[in-house]
Amino acid sequence: MWDVNEVVFSNDMWSVYEGLMRSDFTWFDEYEYTRAGEDPFDFPITCFWGTEDKKVKEYFVKGWEKFTTGAFTQHR
């Protein structure tokens, strides 16, 4: 689903990535957005996206711009 290379799941690499991936996906699954209707942040936001990412596209990252009145930059 998230285009994770199968090498990550090999016996040699899994011990390196398991904790990170479990924490990342747990946060992703359990996060509840609670700022609906509130003013945007007043600090800058910098976003990154990868040209070869099969899931996250530039227009997804561009959507973060509405969450700040500060500077917004994005990098690929």
CSV table of C-alpha atoms in Angstrom, one decimal:
chain,number,residue,atom,x,y,z
A,1,MET,CA,0.0,0.0,0.0
A,2,TRP,CA,2.6,2.6,1.0
A,3,ASP,CA,5.2,1.4,-1.5
A,4,VAL,CA,7.6,0.1,1.2
A,5,ASN,CA,10.5,-1.8,-0.4
A,6,GLU,CA,10.4,-5.5,0.6
A,7,VAL,CA,14.1,-5.2,1.8
A,8,VAL,CA,12.7,-3.3,4.8
A,9,PHE,CA,11.0,-6.5,5.9
A,10,SER,CA,14.0,-8.8,5.5
A,11,ASN,CA,15.4,-10.3,8.7
A,12,ASP,CA,18.5,-8.0,8.7
A,13,MET,CA,16.6,-4.8,8.2
A,14,TRP,CA,13.4,-5.3,10.1
A,15,SER,CA,15.1,-4.8,13.5
A,16,VAL,CA,16.1,-1.3,12.3
A,17,TYR,CA,12.8,-0.2,10.9
A,18,GLU,CA,10.2,-2.0,13.0
A,19,GLY,CA,9.9,0.5,15.8
A,20,LEU,CA,9.9,3.5,13.4
A,21,MET,CA,7.2,2.0,11.2
A,22,ARG,CA,5.0,0.8,14.0
A,23,SER,CA,5.1,4.3,15.6
A,24,ASP,CA,4.5,6.0,12.3
A,25,PHE,CA,1.5,3.9,11.4
A,26,THR,CA,0.1,4.0,14.9
A,27,TRP,CA,0.2,7.8,14.9
A,28,PHE,CA,-1.3,7.8,11.4
A,29,ASP,CA,-4.2,5.4,12.4
A,30,GLU,CA,-5.0,7.1,15.8
A,31,TYR,CA,-4.5,10.8,15.1
A,32,GLU,CA,-7.7,13.0,15.5
A,33,TYR,CA,-7.7,16.4,13.9
A,34,THR,CA,-9.0,18.9,16.5
A,35,ARG,CA,-8.4,22.3,14.9
A,36,ALA,CA,-11.4,22.4,12.6
A,37,GLY,CA,-12.8,26.0,12.6
A,38,GLU,CA,-9.7,27.5,14.3
A,39,ASP,CA,-7.5,30.2,12.8
A,40,PRO,CA,-4.5,29.0,10.8
A,41,PHE,CA,-1.1,28.8,12.5
A,42,ASP,CA,1.1,31.9,12.3
A,43,PHE,CA,4.4,30.1,11.8
A,44,PRO,CA,6.1,29.0,8.6
A,45,ILE,CA,5.4,25.5,7.2
A,46,THR,CA,7.9,23.7,5.0
A,47,CYS,CA,6.7,20.5,3.1
A,48,PHE,CA,8.5,17.9,1.1
A,49,TRP,CA,7.3,15.4,-1.5
A,50,GLY,CA,9.1,12.9,-3.7
A,51,THR,CA,8.8,12.8,-7.5
A,52,GLU,CA,8.7,9.1,-7.5
A,53,ASP,CA,6.3,8.7,-4.5
A,54,LYS,CA,3.3,6.6,-5.7
A,55,LYS,CA,0.9,8.0,-3.1
A,56,VAL,CA,1.8,11.5,-2.1
A,57,LYS,CA,1.6,14.0,-4.9
A,58,GLU,CA,2.5,17.7,-5.1
A,59,TYR,CA,-1.1,18.8,-4.8
A,60,PHE,CA,-1.5,17.0,-1.5
A,61,VAL,CA,1.5,18.8,-0.1
A,62,LYS,CA,0.2,22.1,-1.5
A,63,GLY,CA,-2.9,21.7,0.7
A,64,TRP,CA,-0.8,22.4,3.8
A,65,GLU,CA,-0.5,26.1,2.7
A,66,LYS,CA,-4.0,26.8,4.1
A,67,PHE,CA,-2.9,25.9,7.6
A,68,THR,CA,-0.6,28.9,8.0
A,69,THR,CA,-0.6,32.7,7.6
A,70,GLY,CA,3.2,32.4,7.7
A,71,ALA,CA,5.5,31.5,4.9
A,72,PHE,CA,4.8,28.3,3.0
A,73,THR,CA,7.5,26.5,1.0
A,74,GLN,CA,7.5,23.1,-0.6
A,75,HIS,CA,10.4,21.1,-1.9
A,76,ARG,CA,10.5,18.0,-4.1
